[in-house]
Amino acid sequence: MKQESLTTLQEHWDITYNHALGETGSHFYNALRDEGKILGRRCPACERVLLPPRPFCDRDFVDTTDWVEVGTEGRVEAFTVVFQSFRGLPEAPYCIAYVLLDGADTAVLNYVRGIDWTPGNVPQNIGVGTRVKVAFAEEREGRMTDFWFEKA
Amino acid sequence: MREVAIAGIGQTKYSGLTDQSYPELVRAATKTVLEDAETTIDSVDAVVVSMAPDAIIGVSHGERWIVDACGAAGKPMMRVHTGGATGISAVQVAAYHVASGMYDTVMVVGADRVGESGDAQTILNRIWDPFYERAMPLNTITMLAFQAVRFMEKYGMTEEHMAAVSVKDHKNGCKNPYAHVQKEFTVEDVLGSRMISWPIKLYDSCPSSSGGAAMILTAGENVGRFPHKPAYIRGLGHASETYWMGDRMGPKKEVDHADSPALTQAAYAAYKMAGIQDHRREIQAWELYAPFSNIELHAIQDVGLCEPDETLKLLEDGAFDIDGDRPVNPSGGVLCANPISVTAMVRVAEAALQVQGRAGEHQIDGVKTALATGIGGDHQHFGAVVVGDGR
C-alpha cells in the first residue's frame, strides 16, 4: 500500500502592542531623543547607577531617587559576533556587547559598529576590557537604536 | 513530608521530524509512561503539564489543547513554565503534590516541537523586555555566548575546551536510543563547524527537537504496586537570578554572568534536603542541563562537582567521560536533544534511569544517587533534583 504523505498547515502571527514605558522609561527616551543624553537612575541605598534606568533597585528593593547622566565612553564587559542570520532578526554579521559606560554601575547592551567581521578576526578586534565610545544617530526617535558603540 | 518515588518514565524518540502534532506527541508520552509503570490513567490523581513558551508550538494557552491527550479531564491539572527549566520545575511541582499528601500518584507530562516554526530564535528574542533589550538581537544563543566570553576571561576556557565537551556528549548520545543527534564528532569537526555566535559554533549547540516525555510520581508507600526498582526524589532545590544580564558584570556585580550562584544555591539546597554530606563521593551520575558546550563547564563547577580552577584540567583528563570518575551527561545531554518544554524533565528521568539501572548502553555501574539540573530564562531560573535508590 502506498504511504499517505503527511502535510503541514502554515500560520503567521501578526500582533501589535503599544507598550507602556512608564515615567522612568519615558524620561530616558525623551532625554535620549531630544538632548542626546544617556541617563541612569541612582539607588539611594547601594548608590549604584542603574542603566538601563529602572524605577526601583532590585537589590535593595527601594525606589530609585535621581537621574544621573552617564559618560559616552566605556568598557566592554561581554560581547558576541553573530554570523548566522535568523529570520526576523538582523542580517549577520553583527556585534553586540554589554558595555559599562563611565559613571554607570551596570552594563548596557548595544551594537558595536565599524568593524568588518569574519569568524577568524573576532578576538583580534574585541575583548572583555576593550574601550568603546558612544555614537548617536543624527535623527533620533526615542529608541535604543538611537545610539551604538564604536571602538574608542 | 511524604517520601516521593518515581514509578514510571516515558520518552519518545527525539527528532527533527514533523510527523506528529503536539497532542499526538503528548499522547505518545502518556501512553509510554503508563506502559512503563504498568498502570492505567485511572491510577493518576493529578497531572502537571510541562510547557515552555507556547509561541514555539504556535498555540497560546496550549495546555488546554492537550487535556484529553494526557487524560486530565476530570482531574486537577496545572501548567508549569520556567523557560528551559520548565521540565525540572514541573517535576518539582508534581513532587510537592505527592509530598504534601494532596495526591497519591501524579503524572508530569509534556512535549515540544521546536522545529514547528523555524523561527525559534525570533520567538526566544521575545523573552526580553520590549523597552531596552529586545531591539538588540538577544536570543538564547547570544545570551550564552556572553557567558562563554566571560567564562573564557575568568577561567581560561578555550574554543578547544568547548569542542571537547561537545565530542564527549555526542559520543554518549550515540548510546542513547532516544537522542535526536546520534553522531560522533572530532574536536576538529566541532572547531570547523559553522560559526553561529562567537565563540559558539554549530556543533557546540543543541538541536531543535520534537518529542515528548512523562514521569509518574507516587507516594513512597505505593512503590510495591509498580514494576521497577524504586528511585526516590530525595532532594529539591530552586533559585533565580536578576533579570538584568548587565547587572552581572562590572565592579559592583553581586553575581557574574560567567557563573550561576543560583545554580549553586539550588544544588546545595537539594543536597541538604537529601542528607548528602559529600556530594562528590555520594553522587555517581550527573545530568546537567547545558544547551551549549560552554554551559556544561560552568554547571559542573557551580554544582560543586569540582573546584572552579580544576574544571578544565579534569575535562582534559577525561574525568567527566562516561567511564571517568565524575561522569557528566551519560545520556548525551541537551546537546543531543532539546525538546525545550521537557528537556529539563528528561534530566531527572535520565538520573532516575541511572539509579534504577535501566539506562541501557549508557548505564554507569553502581549508581546509587544522581543529580539532575535545569536552567531557564536569561540564565536565570535554576532547578536541581537529587534522585536516590532509597533512604
Coordinates of C-alpha atoms in Angstrom, one line a residue:
Chain A
M1 CA 0.0 0.0 0.0
K2 CA 1.3 3.5 -0.9
Q3 CA 2.2 5.5 2.2
E4 CA 0.0 8.6 2.5
S5 CA 2.1 11.8 2.7
L6 CA 1.9 13.9 5.9
T7 CA 1.1 17.6 5.4
T8 CA 1.5 20.8 7.3
L9 CA -0.6 23.9 7.7
Q10 CA 1.1 27.3 7.6
E11 CA 0.1 30.1 10.0
H12 CA 1.5 33.6 10.7
W13 CA 1.1 35.7 13.9
D14 CA 0.9 39.4 13.4
I15 CA 0.2 41.2 16.7
T16 CA 0.5 44.9 17.6
Y17 CA 1.2 46.2 21.1
N18 CA 1.5 49.7 22.4
H19 CA 3.8 49.0 25.4
A20 CA 3.6 51.4 28.3
L21 CA 7.1 52.7 29.1
G22 CA 6.1 54.3 32.5
E23 CA 7.7 57.5 33.9
T24 CA 11.2 56.2 34.0
G25 CA 11.4 54.7 30.5
S26 CA 9.6 57.7 29.0
H27 CA 12.1 60.2 30.5
F28 CA 15.1 58.1 29.5
Y29 CA 13.9 58.0 25.9
N30 CA 12.9 61.7 25.8
A31 CA 16.3 62.7 27.0
L32 CA 18.0 60.4 24.5
R33 CA 15.9 61.7 21.6
D34 CA 15.8 65.4 22.4
E35 CA 19.1 66.0 24.2
G36 CA 21.3 63.1 23.1
K37 CA 21.9 62.2 26.7
I38 CA 22.1 58.7 28.3
L39 CA 20.6 58.8 31.8
G40 CA 20.8 56.2 34.6
R41 CA 18.9 56.1 37.9
R42 CA 20.7 56.0 41.2
C43 CA 19.6 53.8 44.1
P44 CA 19.7 55.7 47.4
A45 CA 20.7 52.6 49.3
C46 CA 23.6 50.9 47.4
E47 CA 24.2 54.1 45.3
R48 CA 24.6 52.1 42.1
V49 CA 23.7 54.0 39.0
L50 CA 21.4 51.6 37.1
L51 CA 21.5 51.6 33.3
P52 CA 19.1 50.9 31.7
P53 CA 17.3 53.1 34.2
R54 CA 14.7 51.5 36.4
P55 CA 12.1 52.9 38.9
F56 CA 13.4 50.6 41.7
C57 CA 16.6 48.8 42.8
D58 CA 16.0 45.1 42.8
R59 CA 18.9 44.5 45.2
D60 CA 17.7 46.9 48.0
F61 CA 14.0 46.8 47.0
V62 CA 13.7 50.6 47.3
D63 CA 12.6 53.2 44.7
T64 CA 15.4 54.9 42.8
T65 CA 15.6 58.6 43.5
D66 CA 17.6 60.7 41.0
W67 CA 18.7 60.8 37.4
V68 CA 22.4 60.7 36.6
E69 CA 23.9 61.5 33.1
V70 CA 26.5 58.8 32.4
G71 CA 29.6 59.2 30.2
T72 CA 29.8 58.4 26.5
E73 CA 32.8 56.1 26.8
G74 CA 33.0 52.7 28.5
R75 CA 34.5 49.2 28.8
V76 CA 33.2 46.1 27.0
E77 CA 32.1 43.6 29.6
A78 CA 30.7 40.9 27.3
F79 CA 30.3 40.6 23.6
T80 CA 29.4 38.3 20.8
V81 CA 29.7 38.5 17.0
V82 CA 26.8 36.8 15.2
F83 CA 27.5 35.1 11.9
Q84 CA 24.2 33.2 11.5
S85 CA 21.2 35.2 10.2
F86 CA 17.8 34.2 11.7
R87 CA 14.5 35.0 10.0
G88 CA 13.0 38.1 11.8
L89 CA 16.4 39.1 13.3
P90 CA 19.1 41.3 11.6
E91 CA 21.3 40.2 8.8
A92 CA 24.6 38.8 10.1
P93 CA 27.4 39.5 10.7
Y94 CA 27.0 42.0 13.6
C95 CA 28.5 42.5 17.0
I96 CA 26.5 43.2 20.2
A97 CA 28.1 44.0 23.5
Y98 CA 27.4 44.8 27.1
V99 CA 29.3 48.0 27.9
L100 CA 29.9 49.6 31.4
L101 CA 29.7 53.3 30.5
D102 CA 31.8 55.6 32.7
G103 CA 29.6 56.6 35.6
A104 CA 27.2 53.7 35.4
D105 CA 27.4 50.6 37.6
T106 CA 25.5 48.2 35.4
A107 CA 26.3 47.4 31.7
V108 CA 24.0 48.3 28.8
L109 CA 23.6 46.4 25.6
N110 CA 24.0 47.8 22.1
Y111 CA 25.6 47.2 18.7
V112 CA 29.4 47.7 18.2
R113 CA 29.7 49.1 14.7
G114 CA 32.5 49.9 12.4
I115 CA 34.4 46.6 12.1
D116 CA 34.2 44.1 9.2
W117 CA 33.8 40.8 10.9
T118 CA 35.0 37.4 9.9
P119 CA 34.8 34.3 12.1
G120 CA 38.6 34.4 12.3
N121 CA 39.1 38.0 13.3
V122 CA 36.9 38.3 16.3
P123 CA 39.4 38.1 19.2
Q124 CA 41.9 40.5 17.5
N125 CA 39.2 43.1 17.3
I126 CA 37.3 43.0 20.6
G127 CA 37.7 41.6 24.0
V128 CA 36.5 42.0 27.6
G129 CA 38.1 45.3 28.6
T130 CA 38.1 46.9 25.1
R131 CA 37.3 50.7 25.4
V132 CA 34.4 51.9 23.2
K133 CA 32.7 55.2 22.7
V134 CA 29.0 56.0 22.1
A135 CA 27.9 57.3 18.7
F136 CA 24.5 58.9 18.4
A137 CA 22.2 58.8 15.4
E138 CA 21.5 62.2 13.8
E139 CA 17.8 61.5 13.5
R140 CA 16.7 60.1 16.9
E141 CA 13.3 58.6 17.6
G142 CA 13.5 57.6 21.2
R143 CA 14.7 54.0 20.8
M144 CA 17.7 52.1 22.0
T145 CA 18.9 52.1 18.3
D146 CA 19.4 55.9 18.6
F147 CA 22.9 55.1 19.7
W148 CA 25.6 52.4 19.3
F149 CA 29.2 51.8 20.2
E150 CA 32.4 52.2 18.2
K151 CA 35.9 51.4 19.2
A152 CA 37.4 54.4 21.1
Chain B
M1 CA 6.6 15.4 54.1
R2 CA 5.9 12.1 52.4
E3 CA 8.5 10.2 50.5
V4 CA 8.2 10.6 46.7
A5 CA 9.1 7.7 44.4
I6 CA 9.4 7.6 40.6
A7 CA 7.0 4.9 39.4
G8 CA 7.4 5.3 35.6
I9 CA 9.3 7.0 32.9
G10 CA 8.3 7.6 29.3
Q11 CA 10.2 9.2 26.5
T12 CA 9.5 9.3 22.7
K13 CA 12.4 9.3 20.3
Y14 CA 13.5 13.0 19.9
S15 CA 13.9 14.1 16.3
G16 CA 13.6 17.0 13.9
L17 CA 10.6 15.2 12.2
T18 CA 7.2 16.9 11.7
D19 CA 5.2 13.6 11.5
Q20 CA 3.2 14.1 14.7
S21 CA 1.1 17.0 16.1
Y22 CA 1.6 18.4 19.6
P23 CA -1.3 16.5 21.1
E24 CA -0.1 13.3 19.4
L25 CA 3.3 13.7 21.0
V26 CA 1.7 14.3 24.4
R27 CA -0.5 11.2 23.8
A28 CA 2.6 9.2 22.9
A29 CA 4.5 10.2 26.0
T30 CA 1.4 9.5 28.2
K31 CA 1.0 6.0 26.7
T32 CA 4.7 5.3 27.1
V33 CA 4.8 6.2 30.8
L34 CA 1.6 4.3 31.6
E35 CA 3.1 1.2 29.9
D36 CA 6.4 1.7 31.7
A37 CA 4.6 1.9 35.1
E38 CA 2.3 -1.0 34.1
T39 CA -0.7 1.1 35.1
T40 CA -3.7 2.9 33.6
I41 CA -4.7 6.6 33.6
D42 CA -7.2 5.8 36.3
S43 CA -4.4 5.5 38.8
V44 CA -3.3 9.1 38.1
D45 CA -4.8 11.5 40.6
A46 CA -3.4 14.8 39.1
V47 CA -1.5 16.0 36.1
V48 CA 1.3 18.6 35.9
V49 CA 1.9 19.9 32.3
S50 CA 5.5 20.8 31.5
M51 CA 5.2 23.6 28.9
A52 CA 7.7 26.3 28.0
P53 CA 6.9 29.4 25.7
D54 CA 3.8 28.3 23.8
A55 CA 4.7 30.6 20.9
I56 CA 7.1 27.7 19.9
I57 CA 4.2 25.4 19.1
G58 CA 2.1 28.4 18.0
V59 CA -0.9 27.9 20.3
S60 CA -1.4 30.3 23.2
H61 CA -2.5 28.6 26.4
G62 CA -1.5 25.4 24.7
E63 CA -2.1 23.2 27.7
R64 CA -5.8 23.4 27.1
W65 CA -5.3 21.6 23.7
I66 CA -3.8 18.5 25.5
V67 CA -6.2 17.9 28.4
D68 CA -7.6 14.9 26.5
A69 CA -4.2 13.7 25.2
C70 CA -2.9 13.3 28.7
G71 CA -6.1 12.0 30.2
A72 CA -6.6 15.0 32.5
A73 CA -10.3 15.6 32.0
G74 CA -12.0 15.4 35.4
K75 CA -8.6 15.7 37.2
P76 CA -6.6 18.6 38.7
M77 CA -4.2 19.9 36.0
M78 CA -1.8 22.7 36.1
R79 CA 0.9 24.0 33.8
V80 CA 4.4 24.9 34.9
H81 CA 6.7 27.3 32.9
T82 CA 10.2 28.5 33.8
G83 CA 11.6 28.5 30.3
G84 CA 14.4 26.0 29.8
A85 CA 14.0 24.9 33.5
T86 CA 10.3 24.1 32.9
G87 CA 10.7 20.3 33.0
I88 CA 12.6 20.2 36.3
S89 CA 10.2 22.8 37.8
A90 CA 7.2 20.6 36.7
V91 CA 8.8 17.6 38.3
Q92 CA 9.2 19.6 41.5
V93 CA 5.6 20.7 41.5
A94 CA 4.5 17.1 41.0
A95 CA 6.7 16.1 43.9
Y96 CA 5.1 18.8 46.1
H97 CA 1.7 17.4 45.1
V98 CA 2.7 14.0 46.4
A99 CA 4.9 15.0 49.4
S100 CA 2.2 17.3 50.7
G101 CA -0.3 14.4 50.8
M102 CA -2.7 16.2 48.4
Y103 CA -2.4 13.4 45.8
D104 CA -1.0 9.9 45.9
T105 CA 0.0 9.5 42.2
V106 CA 0.8 12.3 39.9
M107 CA 1.8 12.4 36.2
V108 CA 4.1 15.1 34.9
V109 CA 3.9 15.2 31.1
G110 CA 4.8 17.5 28.1
A111 CA 6.1 17.7 24.6
D112 CA 7.6 20.2 22.3
R113 CA 8.0 20.8 18.6
V114 CA 10.9 23.3 18.4
G115 CA 11.1 23.0 14.6
E116 CA 7.4 23.8 14.2
S117 CA 8.0 27.4 13.2
G118 CA 11.7 27.5 12.2
D119 CA 11.8 30.9 13.9
A120 CA 12.6 29.6 17.4
Q121 CA 15.3 32.2 18.0
T122 CA 12.9 35.0 17.0
I123 CA 10.4 33.7 19.5
L124 CA 13.1 33.4 22.1
N125 CA 14.2 37.0 21.4
R126 CA 10.7 38.0 22.7
I127 CA 11.6 36.8 26.2
W128 CA 13.4 40.2 26.6
D129 CA 11.6 43.4 27.5
P130 CA 10.5 45.5 24.6
F131 CA 11.9 48.7 26.1
Y132 CA 15.6 48.3 26.5
E133 CA 16.9 45.0 25.3
R134 CA 14.8 43.3 22.6
A135 CA 15.8 45.8 19.9
M136 CA 19.3 44.2 20.1
P137 CA 19.1 40.6 18.7
L138 CA 19.3 38.9 22.1
N139 CA 18.2 35.3 22.0
T140 CA 19.2 32.2 23.9
I141 CA 22.4 31.7 21.8
T142 CA 23.7 35.3 22.1
M143 CA 22.9 35.4 25.9
L144 CA 25.0 32.2 26.4
A145 CA 27.8 33.5 24.0
F146 CA 28.1 36.3 26.5
Q147 CA 28.5 33.7 29.2
A148 CA 31.2 31.9 27.2
V149 CA 33.1 35.1 26.7
R150 CA 33.2 36.0 30.4
F151 CA 34.0 32.3 31.3
M152 CA 37.0 32.4 28.9
E153 CA 38.2 35.7 30.5
K154 CA 37.7 34.4 34.1
Y155 CA 38.8 30.8 33.9
G156 CA 40.8 30.5 30.7
M157 CA 38.4 28.3 28.7
T158 CA 39.3 28.0 25.0
E159 CA 37.2 27.0 22.0
E160 CA 39.1 23.7 22.2
H161 CA 37.7 23.1 25.7
M162 CA 34.2 23.8 24.4
A163 CA 34.8 21.3 21.5
A164 CA 36.0 18.6 23.9
V165 CA 32.6 18.9 25.8
S166 CA 30.7 18.5 22.5
V167 CA 32.8 15.5 21.5
K168 CA 32.2 13.8 24.9
D169 CA 28.4 14.4 24.9
H170 CA 27.9 13.4 21.3
K171 CA 29.8 10.2 21.9
N172 CA 27.5 9.4 24.8
G173 CA 24.4 10.4 22.7
C174 CA 25.2 7.5 20.3
K175 CA 24.5 5.1 23.2
N176 CA 21.1 6.7 23.9
P177 CA 18.3 5.4 21.7
Y178 CA 16.1 8.5 22.4
A179 CA 18.8 11.0 21.4
H180 CA 18.0 13.3 18.4
V181 CA 21.6 13.6 17.4
Q182 CA 23.4 10.2 17.3
K183 CA 26.6 11.1 15.6
E184 CA 30.2 11.2 16.8
F185 CA 32.4 14.3 16.1
T186 CA 36.1 15.0 16.5
V187 CA 37.4 18.2 18.0
E188 CA 38.4 19.3 14.5
D189 CA 34.8 18.7 13.3
V190 CA 33.5 21.0 16.1
L191 CA 36.1 23.7 15.6
G192 CA 35.5 23.6 11.8
S193 CA 31.7 23.7 12.1
R194 CA 29.8 26.9 11.1
M195 CA 30.3 29.9 13.5
I196 CA 26.9 30.9 14.9
S197 CA 27.6 33.4 17.6
W198 CA 31.2 33.7 18.5
P199 CA 32.6 31.6 20.2
I200 CA 29.6 29.2 19.8
K201 CA 29.6 27.0 16.7
L202 CA 27.0 24.8 15.2
Y203 CA 28.4 21.6 16.9
D204 CA 28.6 23.4 20.3
S205 CA 24.9 23.8 20.1
C206 CA 21.8 21.7 20.9
P207 CA 19.4 20.7 18.0
S208 CA 15.8 22.0 17.6
S209 CA 14.0 18.8 18.7
S210 CA 10.5 17.5 18.7
G211 CA 9.4 14.8 21.2
G212 CA 7.5 14.1 24.4
A213 CA 8.3 12.9 27.9
A214 CA 6.4 11.9 31.0
M215 CA 7.0 10.7 34.6
I216 CA 4.7 9.2 37.2
L217 CA 5.5 10.1 40.8
T218 CA 3.8 8.3 43.6
A219 CA 3.9 8.3 47.4
G220 CA 6.7 6.1 48.8
E221 CA 4.3 3.6 50.4
N222 CA 2.9 2.8 46.9
V223 CA 6.2 1.6 45.3
G224 CA 5.2 -2.1 45.6
R225 CA 2.4 -1.5 43.1
F226 CA 4.8 -0.6 40.4
P227 CA 7.2 -2.9 38.5
H228 CA 10.6 -1.3 38.6
K229 CA 13.3 -0.9 41.3
P230 CA 12.2 2.3 43.0
A231 CA 14.0 5.5 42.6
Y232 CA 13.2 8.3 45.1
I233 CA 13.2 12.0 44.8
R234 CA 15.4 12.8 47.7
G235 CA 16.3 16.5 47.3
L236 CA 14.8 19.5 45.6
G237 CA 16.2 23.0 45.0
H238 CA 15.3 26.1 43.0
A239 CA 16.7 29.6 42.8
S240 CA 16.6 32.6 40.5
E241 CA 19.0 35.4 39.4
T242 CA 18.2 39.0 38.5
Y243 CA 16.6 39.6 35.1
W244 CA 19.4 42.0 34.1
M245 CA 22.4 40.4 32.5
G246 CA 24.1 43.7 32.5
D247 CA 23.9 43.7 36.3
R248 CA 26.0 40.5 36.4
M249 CA 29.1 42.5 35.1
G250 CA 31.3 45.3 36.3
P251 CA 32.9 46.0 39.7
K252 CA 29.6 46.3 41.6
K253 CA 28.1 43.0 40.4
E254 CA 26.9 40.5 43.0
V255 CA 27.0 37.6 40.6
D256 CA 29.0 37.1 37.5
H257 CA 27.3 36.2 34.2
A258 CA 30.2 33.7 33.8
D259 CA 28.8 31.7 36.8
S260 CA 25.5 30.9 38.3
P261 CA 25.4 31.3 42.1
A262 CA 21.7 30.5 41.9
L263 CA 22.6 27.1 40.4
T264 CA 24.9 26.5 43.3
Q265 CA 22.1 27.6 45.7
A266 CA 19.6 25.2 44.1
A267 CA 22.1 22.2 44.0
Y268 CA 23.2 22.7 47.6
A269 CA 19.6 23.0 48.8
A270 CA 18.9 19.7 47.1
Y271 CA 22.0 18.1 48.7
K272 CA 21.0 19.3 52.1
M273 CA 17.4 18.0 51.8
A274 CA 18.8 14.6 50.6
G275 CA 21.1 14.5 53.6
I276 CA 24.1 14.4 51.4
Q277 CA 27.3 15.4 53.2
D278 CA 29.9 14.8 50.4
H279 CA 28.2 15.2 47.1
R280 CA 31.3 14.4 45.0
R281 CA 31.5 11.0 46.6
E282 CA 27.8 10.2 47.3
I283 CA 26.6 11.2 43.7
Q284 CA 27.8 8.9 40.9
A285 CA 26.0 10.3 37.8
W286 CA 25.3 13.9 36.8
E287 CA 22.7 15.0 34.3
L288 CA 23.4 18.7 34.0
Y289 CA 21.3 20.9 31.7
A290 CA 23.6 22.5 29.1
P291 CA 22.2 23.6 25.7
F292 CA 25.7 24.8 24.6
S293 CA 29.0 23.2 25.4
N294 CA 30.3 26.2 27.4
I295 CA 27.3 25.9 29.8
E296 CA 28.2 22.3 30.8
L297 CA 31.6 23.6 32.2
H298 CA 30.1 26.3 34.4
A299 CA 27.4 23.9 35.5
I300 CA 30.0 21.3 36.5
Q301 CA 31.7 23.8 38.9
D302 CA 28.6 25.5 40.1
V303 CA 27.0 22.3 41.3
G304 CA 30.3 21.7 43.2
L305 CA 31.5 18.7 41.1
C306 CA 34.9 20.2 41.3
E307 CA 36.6 23.5 42.3
P308 CA 36.5 26.2 39.6
D309 CA 40.2 26.1 39.0
E310 CA 40.0 22.3 38.4
T311 CA 37.3 22.1 35.7
L312 CA 39.3 22.5 32.6
K313 CA 42.1 20.1 33.8
L314 CA 39.5 17.4 34.8
L315 CA 37.9 17.8 31.4
E316 CA 41.2 17.3 29.6
D317 CA 41.9 14.3 31.9
G318 CA 38.5 12.7 30.9
A319 CA 37.1 12.8 34.4
F320 CA 33.6 13.8 33.0
D321 CA 33.6 11.0 30.5
I322 CA 31.0 8.2 30.9
D323 CA 33.8 5.9 32.2
G324 CA 35.5 8.8 34.2
D325 CA 35.2 9.2 37.9
R326 CA 32.7 12.1 37.6
P327 CA 30.5 11.2 34.6
V328 CA 28.5 14.1 33.3
N329 CA 25.6 13.7 30.8
P330 CA 25.9 10.0 30.1
S331 CA 22.7 10.3 28.0
G332 CA 24.4 12.8 25.7
G333 CA 22.6 15.6 27.4
V334 CA 20.9 18.6 25.9
L335 CA 23.5 18.8 23.1
C336 CA 21.9 15.6 21.7
A337 CA 18.2 16.5 22.2
N338 CA 16.5 19.7 23.2
P339 CA 12.7 19.4 23.1
I340 CA 12.6 22.6 25.2
S341 CA 9.4 22.0 27.2
V342 CA 10.6 18.7 28.6
T343 CA 14.4 18.9 28.3
A344 CA 14.9 19.5 32.0
M345 CA 12.4 16.8 32.9
V346 CA 14.5 14.4 30.8
R347 CA 17.5 15.2 33.0
V348 CA 15.5 13.9 36.0
A349 CA 14.3 10.9 34.0
E350 CA 17.8 10.0 33.0
A351 CA 19.1 10.5 36.6
A352 CA 16.3 8.0 37.7
L353 CA 17.1 5.5 34.9
Q354 CA 20.8 5.5 36.2
V355 CA 19.7 4.9 39.7
Q356 CA 17.3 2.1 38.6
G357 CA 20.0 0.5 36.5
R358 CA 17.7 0.9 33.4
A359 CA 19.9 3.3 31.3
G360 CA 20.9 0.5 28.9
E361 CA 24.1 1.2 26.9
H362 CA 24.8 4.4 28.7
Q363 CA 24.3 2.9 32.2
I364 CA 27.1 3.7 34.7
D365 CA 27.9 0.9 37.1
G366 CA 26.8 1.2 40.7
V367 CA 24.8 4.5 40.6
K368 CA 23.0 4.9 43.9
T369 CA 22.4 8.6 43.7
A370 CA 22.3 11.1 40.7
L371 CA 21.8 14.8 40.3
A372 CA 19.7 16.5 37.6
T373 CA 19.6 20.2 36.9
G374 CA 17.7 22.7 34.7
I375 CA 18.3 26.3 33.6
G376 CA 15.7 28.7 32.2
G377 CA 15.1 32.4 31.4
D378 CA 18.1 34.5 30.6
H379 CA 20.4 32.2 32.5
Q380 CA 18.1 33.0 35.4
H381 CA 16.0 30.2 36.8
F382 CA 17.8 27.2 38.2
G383 CA 16.4 23.8 39.5
A384 CA 18.1 20.8 40.9
V385 CA 16.8 17.3 41.9
V386 CA 18.6 14.6 43.7
V387 CA 17.4 11.1 42.8
G388 CA 18.4 8.2 45.0
D389 CA 17.8 4.5 45.4
G390 CA 16.4 4.7 48.9
R391 CA 16.8 6.4 52.3

